[in-house]
Amino acid sequence: DSGVTQTPKHLITATGQRVTLRCSPRSGDLSVYWYQQSLDQGLQFLIQYYNGEERAKGNILERFSAQQFPDLHSELNLSSLELGDSALYFCASSPDTGANVLTFGAGSRLTVL
Amino acid sequence: GQQLNQSPQSMFIQEGEDVSMNCTSSSIFNTWLWYKQDPGEGPVLLIALYKAGELTSNGRLTAQFGITRKDSFLNISASIPSDVGIYFCAGQRLTIQGAQKLVFGQGTRLTINP
């Protein structure tokens, strides 16, 4: 157990729908990062939050949004889902904004049918 | 965006063989990290390198931070079945805006024949 908790582990939904993925960072970590991993692909950085504020943005679609709450957990919202959004979505956390040593969760596997 | 070229993309080896993989970039990084991802799991940190030329070992794993700061390699000696998985390199650098940015390679998928 890495200490980073992601729910749900698996999610199957239809095109056009909206889903929310949840992440609780490791105790004491203030930064949360979201990554997307499509089949047989590398990790694509989506967005980073630090202590409730957005710190860095990667290749995140406008249909996607995220936030970090006062208790430091984060949610990634995916809307108007398309088939190509099917992927593993990973949350990672680190103690600060340095994006140095990230601790990853086990991921949420999203399947869009 | 910034790219890390990780090679090879996949490896098929016999148990007991040594493994070598590397990452290169056209940009300089101030930290190199190596992660391993088991099937159905998130990546787990194997080795972190913070200084150009640094050579670090973790059991059967050895990694080096290239002297030019643009590359890194990971070696696995005497491979065993549990080494199977996807290995990712990641480089960290400071952006113009002053933020730390972590970039991942595309991964090396390791398969071991018993």
PDB file of C-alpha atoms in Angstrom:
ATOM      1  CA  ASP A   1       0.000   0.000   0.000  1.00  0.00           C
ATOM      2  CA  SER A   2       1.570   3.256  -1.206  1.00  0.00           C
ATOM      3  CA  GLY A   3      -0.584   5.429   1.032  1.00  0.00           C
ATOM      4  CA  VAL A   4      -2.258   7.105  -1.957  1.00  0.00           C
ATOM      5  CA  THR A   5      -5.869   5.948  -2.243  1.00  0.00           C
ATOM      6  CA  GLN A   6      -7.849   6.110  -5.457  1.00  0.00           C
ATOM      7  CA  THR A   7     -11.498   5.285  -6.005  1.00  0.00           C
ATOM      8  CA  PRO A   8     -13.149   3.734  -7.846  1.00  0.00           C
ATOM      9  CA  LYS A   9     -10.698   1.081  -9.005  1.00  0.00           C
ATOM     10  CA  HIS A  10     -12.782   0.282 -12.070  1.00  0.00           C
ATOM     11  CA  LEU A  11     -15.479   2.277 -13.822  1.00  0.00           C
ATOM     12  CA  ILE A  12     -17.472   1.470 -16.935  1.00  0.00           C
ATOM     13  CA  THR A  13     -19.655   4.111 -18.493  1.00  0.00           C
ATOM     14  CA  ALA A  14     -21.075   5.262 -21.807  1.00  0.00           C
ATOM     15  CA  THR A  15     -20.061   7.994 -24.214  1.00  0.00           C
ATOM     16  CA  GLY A  16     -21.365  11.405 -23.323  1.00  0.00           C
ATOM     17  CA  GLN A  17     -21.464  10.659 -19.607  1.00  0.00           C
ATOM     18  CA  ARG A  18     -19.591  12.350 -16.772  1.00  0.00           C
ATOM     19  CA  VAL A  19     -17.523  10.655 -14.062  1.00  0.00           C
ATOM     20  CA  THR A  20     -15.579  11.738 -11.003  1.00  0.00           C
ATOM     21  CA  LEU A  21     -12.393  10.047  -9.855  1.00  0.00           C
ATOM     22  CA  ARG A  22     -11.251  10.546  -6.295  1.00  0.00           C
ATOM     23  CA  CYS A  23      -7.805  10.596  -4.741  1.00  0.00           C
ATOM     24  CA  SER A  24      -6.583  10.836  -1.153  1.00  0.00           C
ATOM     25  CA  PRO A  25      -2.885  11.713  -0.978  1.00  0.00           C
ATOM     26  CA  ARG A  26      -0.363  10.126   1.315  1.00  0.00           C
ATOM     27  CA  SER A  27      -0.527  11.503   4.846  1.00  0.00           C
ATOM     28  CA  GLY A  28       1.474  14.729   5.040  1.00  0.00           C
ATOM     29  CA  ASP A  29       1.726  15.255   1.282  1.00  0.00           C
ATOM     30  CA  LEU A  30       0.378  18.584   0.053  1.00  0.00           C
ATOM     31  CA  SER A  31       0.732  18.117  -3.695  1.00  0.00           C
ATOM     32  CA  VAL A  32      -1.515  15.969  -5.861  1.00  0.00           C
ATOM     33  CA  TYR A  33      -0.850  15.099  -9.490  1.00  0.00           C
ATOM     34  CA  TRP A  34      -3.109  13.451 -12.050  1.00  0.00           C
ATOM     35  CA  TYR A  35      -1.764  11.325 -14.907  1.00  0.00           C
ATOM     36  CA  GLN A  36      -3.460   9.499 -17.760  1.00  0.00           C
ATOM     37  CA  GLN A  37      -2.117   6.220 -19.114  1.00  0.00           C
ATOM     38  CA  SER A  38      -3.739   4.898 -22.265  1.00  0.00           C
ATOM     39  CA  LEU A  39      -3.221   1.305 -23.402  1.00  0.00           C
ATOM     40  CA  ASP A  40       0.477   0.560 -23.836  1.00  0.00           C
ATOM     41  CA  GLN A  41       1.304   4.241 -23.481  1.00  0.00           C
ATOM     42  CA  GLY A  42       3.405   6.237 -21.098  1.00  0.00           C
ATOM     43  CA  LEU A  43       2.199   8.515 -18.355  1.00  0.00           C
ATOM     44  CA  GLN A  44       0.714  11.768 -19.600  1.00  0.00           C
ATOM     45  CA  PHE A  45       0.668  14.560 -17.045  1.00  0.00           C
ATOM     46  CA  LEU A  46      -2.723  16.213 -16.675  1.00  0.00           C
ATOM     47  CA  ILE A  47      -2.647  18.619 -13.752  1.00  0.00           C
ATOM     48  CA  GLN A  48      -1.066  19.346 -10.362  1.00  0.00           C
ATOM     49  CA  TYR A  49      -2.503  20.910  -7.212  1.00  0.00           C
ATOM     50  CA  TYR A  50      -0.634  22.113  -4.173  1.00  0.00           C
ATOM     51  CA  ASN A  51      -2.459  22.826  -0.926  1.00  0.00           C
ATOM     52  CA  GLY A  52      -5.705  23.498  -2.734  1.00  0.00           C
ATOM     53  CA  GLU A  53      -4.376  25.593  -5.582  1.00  0.00           C
ATOM     54  CA  GLU A  54      -3.618  24.655  -9.159  1.00  0.00           C
ATOM     55  CA  ARG A  55       0.161  24.661  -9.722  1.00  0.00           C
ATOM     56  CA  ALA A  56       0.789  23.204 -13.143  1.00  0.00           C
ATOM     57  CA  LYS A  57      -1.219  22.120 -16.121  1.00  0.00           C
ATOM     58  CA  GLY A  58      -0.288  19.518 -18.689  1.00  0.00           C
ATOM     59  CA  ASN A  59      -2.195  18.070 -21.598  1.00  0.00           C
ATOM     60  CA  ILE A  60      -5.564  18.214 -19.913  1.00  0.00           C
ATOM     61  CA  LEU A  61      -8.620  18.492 -22.136  1.00  0.00           C
ATOM     62  CA  GLU A  62     -11.169  21.247 -21.587  1.00  0.00           C
ATOM     63  CA  ARG A  63     -13.738  18.516 -20.889  1.00  0.00           C
ATOM     64  CA  PHE A  64     -11.667  17.521 -17.860  1.00  0.00           C
ATOM     65  CA  SER A  65     -11.348  19.474 -14.637  1.00  0.00           C
ATOM     66  CA  ALA A  66      -9.943  18.876 -11.205  1.00  0.00           C
ATOM     67  CA  GLN A  67      -9.847  20.383  -7.760  1.00  0.00           C
ATOM     68  CA  GLN A  68      -8.166  19.837  -4.417  1.00  0.00           C
ATOM     69  CA  PHE A  69     -10.236  20.267  -1.287  1.00  0.00           C
ATOM     70  CA  PRO A  70      -9.241  21.690   2.137  1.00  0.00           C
ATOM     71  CA  ASP A  71      -8.686  18.172   3.470  1.00  0.00           C
ATOM     72  CA  LEU A  72      -6.221  17.753   0.542  1.00  0.00           C
ATOM     73  CA  HIS A  73      -8.132  15.057  -1.276  1.00  0.00           C
ATOM     74  CA  SER A  74      -8.580  15.680  -4.989  1.00  0.00           C
ATOM     75  CA  GLU A  75     -11.177  14.897  -7.605  1.00  0.00           C
ATOM     76  CA  LEU A  76     -10.765  14.613 -11.354  1.00  0.00           C
ATOM     77  CA  ASN A  77     -13.950  15.256 -13.300  1.00  0.00           C
ATOM     78  CA  LEU A  78     -14.269  13.883 -16.806  1.00  0.00           C
ATOM     79  CA  SER A  79     -17.268  15.002 -18.843  1.00  0.00           C
ATOM     80  CA  SER A  80     -18.746  14.397 -22.302  1.00  0.00           C
ATOM     81  CA  LEU A  81     -16.795  11.174 -22.326  1.00  0.00           C
ATOM     82  CA  GLU A  82     -15.490   9.749 -25.563  1.00  0.00           C
ATOM     83  CA  LEU A  83     -14.224   6.287 -26.419  1.00  0.00           C
ATOM     84  CA  GLY A  84     -10.682   7.615 -26.467  1.00  0.00           C
ATOM     85  CA  ASP A  85     -10.917   8.637 -22.831  1.00  0.00           C
ATOM     86  CA  SER A  86     -10.715   4.988 -21.833  1.00  0.00           C
ATOM     87  CA  ALA A  87      -7.507   4.742 -19.851  1.00  0.00           C
ATOM     88  CA  LEU A  88      -5.921   4.275 -16.480  1.00  0.00           C
ATOM     89  CA  TYR A  89      -5.967   7.471 -14.448  1.00  0.00           C
ATOM     90  CA  PHE A  90      -3.310   7.729 -11.773  1.00  0.00           C
ATOM     91  CA  CYS A  91      -3.094  10.081  -8.871  1.00  0.00           C
ATOM     92  CA  ALA A  92       0.262  10.746  -7.244  1.00  0.00           C
ATOM     93  CA  SER A  93       1.285  12.845  -4.280  1.00  0.00           C
ATOM     94  CA  SER A  94       4.416  14.485  -2.972  1.00  0.00           C
ATOM     95  CA  PRO A  95       5.271  16.510   0.124  1.00  0.00           C
ATOM     96  CA  ASP A  96       5.712  19.795  -1.711  1.00  0.00           C
ATOM     97  CA  THR A  97       5.589  21.410  -5.114  1.00  0.00           C
ATOM     98  CA  GLY A  98       8.911  20.033  -6.219  1.00  0.00           C
ATOM     99  CA  ALA A  99       7.384  17.139  -8.202  1.00  0.00           C
ATOM    100  CA  ASN A 100      10.414  15.239  -7.025  1.00  0.00           C
ATOM    101  CA  VAL A 101       9.674  11.834  -5.639  1.00  0.00           C
ATOM    102  CA  LEU A 102       6.061  11.047  -6.464  1.00  0.00           C
ATOM    103  CA  THR A 103       4.102   8.308  -4.751  1.00  0.00           C
ATOM    104  CA  PHE A 104       1.465   6.816  -7.025  1.00  0.00           C
ATOM    105  CA  GLY A 105      -1.888   5.294  -6.251  1.00  0.00           C
ATOM    106  CA  ALA A 106      -3.071   2.048  -7.825  1.00  0.00           C
ATOM    107  CA  GLY A 107      -5.085   3.905 -10.445  1.00  0.00           C
ATOM    108  CA  SER A 108      -8.667   4.063 -11.643  1.00  0.00           C
ATOM    109  CA  ARG A 109      -9.399   2.157 -14.821  1.00  0.00           C
ATOM    110  CA  LEU A 110     -12.041   3.940 -16.899  1.00  0.00           C
ATOM    111  CA  THR A 111     -13.755   2.138 -19.754  1.00  0.00           C
ATOM    112  CA  VAL A 112     -16.020   4.171 -22.019  1.00  0.00           C
ATOM    113  CA  LEU A 113     -18.355   2.085 -24.180  1.00  0.00           C
TER     114      LEU A 113
ATOM    115  CA  GLY B   1       6.201  19.203 -25.242  1.00  0.00           C
ATOM    116  CA  GLN B   2       9.373  17.898 -23.683  1.00  0.00           C
ATOM    117  CA  GLN B   3      10.158  14.331 -24.707  1.00  0.00           C
ATOM    118  CA  LEU B   4      12.216  11.655 -23.125  1.00  0.00           C
ATOM    119  CA  ASN B   5      13.366   8.940 -25.480  1.00  0.00           C
ATOM    120  CA  GLN B   6      13.332   5.671 -23.601  1.00  0.00           C
ATOM    121  CA  SER B   7      14.691   2.500 -25.167  1.00  0.00           C
ATOM    122  CA  PRO B   8      14.167  -0.235 -25.803  1.00  0.00           C
ATOM    123  CA  GLN B   9      10.373  -0.161 -25.888  1.00  0.00           C
ATOM    124  CA  SER B  10      10.239  -3.845 -25.002  1.00  0.00           C
ATOM    125  CA  MET B  11      12.603  -6.624 -24.020  1.00  0.00           C
ATOM    126  CA  PHE B  12      12.193 -10.388 -24.029  1.00  0.00           C
ATOM    127  CA  ILE B  13      14.911 -12.121 -22.038  1.00  0.00           C
ATOM    128  CA  GLN B  14      15.722 -15.367 -20.273  1.00  0.00           C
ATOM    129  CA  GLU B  15      15.683 -15.572 -16.517  1.00  0.00           C
ATOM    130  CA  GLY B  16      19.131 -14.858 -15.168  1.00  0.00           C
ATOM    131  CA  GLU B  17      20.137 -12.468 -17.917  1.00  0.00           C
ATOM    132  CA  ASP B  18      21.191  -8.901 -17.279  1.00  0.00           C
ATOM    133  CA  VAL B  19      19.011  -6.030 -18.525  1.00  0.00           C
ATOM    134  CA  SER B  20      19.932  -2.551 -19.640  1.00  0.00           C
ATOM    135  CA  MET B  21      17.648   0.322 -20.599  1.00  0.00           C
ATOM    136  CA  ASN B  22      18.199   4.031 -21.027  1.00  0.00           C
ATOM    137  CA  CYS B  23      16.616   7.416 -21.469  1.00  0.00           C
ATOM    138  CA  THR B  24      17.917  10.345 -23.444  1.00  0.00           C
ATOM    139  CA  SER B  25      16.761  13.889 -23.957  1.00  0.00           C
ATOM    140  CA  SER B  26      17.785  17.021 -25.780  1.00  0.00           C
ATOM    141  CA  SER B  27      17.249  18.990 -22.560  1.00  0.00           C
ATOM    142  CA  ILE B  28      19.065  19.028 -19.260  1.00  0.00           C
ATOM    143  CA  PHE B  29      17.434  17.568 -16.171  1.00  0.00           C
ATOM    144  CA  ASN B  30      18.421  18.109 -12.542  1.00  0.00           C
ATOM    145  CA  THR B  31      16.911  14.868 -11.267  1.00  0.00           C
ATOM    146  CA  TRP B  32      16.402  11.458 -12.829  1.00  0.00           C
ATOM    147  CA  LEU B  33      14.005   8.889 -11.426  1.00  0.00           C
ATOM    148  CA  TRP B  34      13.320   5.279 -12.345  1.00  0.00           C
ATOM    149  CA  TYR B  35       9.914   3.728 -11.644  1.00  0.00           C
ATOM    150  CA  LYS B  36       8.537   0.216 -12.118  1.00  0.00           C
ATOM    151  CA  GLN B  37       4.886  -0.542 -12.831  1.00  0.00           C
ATOM    152  CA  ASP B  38       3.529  -4.003 -12.139  1.00  0.00           C
ATOM    153  CA  PRO B  39       0.416  -5.100 -14.056  1.00  0.00           C
ATOM    154  CA  GLY B  40      -2.685  -3.444 -12.626  1.00  0.00           C
ATOM    155  CA  GLU B  41      -0.706  -1.275 -10.222  1.00  0.00           C
ATOM    156  CA  GLY B  42       0.677   2.223 -10.058  1.00  0.00           C
ATOM    157  CA  PRO B  43       4.354   3.000 -10.683  1.00  0.00           C
ATOM    158  CA  VAL B  44       6.680   2.494  -7.738  1.00  0.00           C
ATOM    159  CA  LEU B  45       9.930   4.403  -7.317  1.00  0.00           C
ATOM    160  CA  LEU B  46      13.055   2.276  -7.717  1.00  0.00           C
ATOM    161  CA  ILE B  47      15.942   4.737  -7.750  1.00  0.00           C
ATOM    162  CA  ALA B  48      16.346   8.517  -7.582  1.00  0.00           C
ATOM    163  CA  LEU B  49      19.435  10.303  -8.933  1.00  0.00           C
ATOM    164  CA  TYR B  50      20.218  13.886  -7.976  1.00  0.00           C
ATOM    165  CA  LYS B  51      23.704  14.616  -9.234  1.00  0.00           C
ATOM    166  CA  ALA B  52      25.360  14.422 -12.655  1.00  0.00           C
ATOM    167  CA  GLY B  53      27.603  11.370 -12.827  1.00  0.00           C
ATOM    168  CA  GLU B  54      25.949   9.769  -9.802  1.00  0.00           C
ATOM    169  CA  LEU B  55      25.846   5.980  -9.804  1.00  0.00           C
ATOM    170  CA  THR B  56      23.353   4.430  -7.407  1.00  0.00           C
ATOM    171  CA  SER B  57      22.478   0.833  -6.647  1.00  0.00           C
ATOM    172  CA  ASN B  58      19.408  -0.719  -5.086  1.00  0.00           C
ATOM    173  CA  GLY B  59      19.953  -4.456  -4.774  1.00  0.00           C
ATOM    174  CA  ARG B  60      20.291  -5.886  -8.279  1.00  0.00           C
ATOM    175  CA  LEU B  61      19.412  -2.511  -9.805  1.00  0.00           C
ATOM    176  CA  THR B  62      21.989   0.090 -10.775  1.00  0.00           C
ATOM    177  CA  ALA B  63      21.240   3.476 -12.310  1.00  0.00           C
ATOM    178  CA  GLN B  64      23.395   6.359 -13.414  1.00  0.00           C
ATOM    179  CA  PHE B  65      22.780  10.055 -13.977  1.00  0.00           C
ATOM    180  CA  GLY B  66      24.588  10.938 -17.190  1.00  0.00           C
ATOM    181  CA  ILE B  67      27.433  13.414 -16.946  1.00  0.00           C
ATOM    182  CA  THR B  68      25.781  15.649 -19.563  1.00  0.00           C
ATOM    183  CA  ARG B  69      22.564  15.606 -17.470  1.00  0.00           C
ATOM    184  CA  LYS B  70      20.677  14.618 -20.604  1.00  0.00           C
ATOM    185  CA  ASP B  71      20.555  10.869 -20.091  1.00  0.00           C
ATOM    186  CA  SER B  72      20.291   8.067 -17.590  1.00  0.00           C
ATOM    187  CA  PHE B  73      20.471   4.296 -17.663  1.00  0.00           C
ATOM    188  CA  LEU B  74      19.113   1.477 -15.532  1.00  0.00           C
ATOM    189  CA  ASN B  75      20.693  -1.952 -15.312  1.00  0.00           C
ATOM    190  CA  ILE B  76      19.145  -5.037 -13.735  1.00  0.00           C
ATOM    191  CA  SER B  77      21.475  -7.917 -13.016  1.00  0.00           C
ATOM    192  CA  ALA B  78      20.540 -11.612 -12.888  1.00  0.00           C
ATOM    193  CA  SER B  79      16.879 -11.046 -13.748  1.00  0.00           C
ATOM    194  CA  ILE B  80      14.175 -12.989 -11.924  1.00  0.00           C
ATOM    195  CA  PRO B  81      10.482 -13.498 -12.764  1.00  0.00           C
ATOM    196  CA  SER B  82       9.288 -10.718 -10.454  1.00  0.00           C
ATOM    197  CA  ASP B  83      11.279  -8.197 -12.507  1.00  0.00           C
ATOM    198  CA  VAL B  84       8.547  -8.419 -15.141  1.00  0.00           C
ATOM    199  CA  GLY B  85       6.755  -5.119 -15.645  1.00  0.00           C
ATOM    200  CA  ILE B  86       7.075  -1.724 -17.267  1.00  0.00           C
ATOM    201  CA  TYR B  87      10.007   0.476 -16.310  1.00  0.00           C
ATOM    202  CA  PHE B  88       9.687   4.237 -16.649  1.00  0.00           C
ATOM    203  CA  CYS B  89      12.371   6.866 -16.508  1.00  0.00           C
ATOM    204  CA  ALA B  90      11.424  10.373 -15.424  1.00  0.00           C
ATOM    205  CA  GLY B  91      13.393  13.563 -15.602  1.00  0.00           C
ATOM    206  CA  GLN B  92      12.788  16.658 -13.540  1.00  0.00           C
ATOM    207  CA  ARG B  93      13.787  20.164 -14.521  1.00  0.00           C
ATOM    208  CA  LEU B  94      13.062  23.728 -13.592  1.00  0.00           C
ATOM    209  CA  THR B  95      10.815  25.537 -16.066  1.00  0.00           C
ATOM    210  CA  ILE B  96      11.221  29.138 -17.172  1.00  0.00           C
ATOM    211  CA  GLN B  97       8.311  29.987 -14.897  1.00  0.00           C
ATOM    212  CA  GLY B  98      10.207  28.574 -11.943  1.00  0.00           C
ATOM    213  CA  ALA B  99       8.142  25.449 -11.468  1.00  0.00           C
ATOM    214  CA  GLN B 100       9.526  21.940 -11.214  1.00  0.00           C
ATOM    215  CA  LYS B 101       8.361  19.771 -14.112  1.00  0.00           C
ATOM    216  CA  LEU B 102       8.531  15.978 -14.191  1.00  0.00           C
ATOM    217  CA  VAL B 103       8.551  14.284 -17.594  1.00  0.00           C
ATOM    218  CA  PHE B 104       8.129  10.536 -18.069  1.00  0.00           C
ATOM    219  CA  GLY B 105       9.565   8.304 -20.762  1.00  0.00           C
ATOM    220  CA  GLN B 106       7.319   5.974 -22.733  1.00  0.00           C
ATOM    221  CA  GLY B 107       8.381   2.950 -20.742  1.00  0.00           C
ATOM    222  CA  THR B 108      10.277  -0.291 -21.331  1.00  0.00           C
ATOM    223  CA  ARG B 109       8.177  -3.437 -21.086  1.00  0.00           C
ATOM    224  CA  LEU B 110      10.216  -6.310 -19.691  1.00  0.00           C
ATOM    225  CA  THR B 111       9.149  -9.908 -20.294  1.00  0.00           C
ATOM    226  CA  ILE B 112      11.109 -12.818 -18.814  1.00  0.00           C
ATOM    227  CA  ASN B 113      11.039 -16.365 -20.097  1.00  0.00           C
ATOM    228  CA  PRO B 114      11.655 -18.870 -17.312  1.00  0.00           C
TER     229      PRO B 114
END
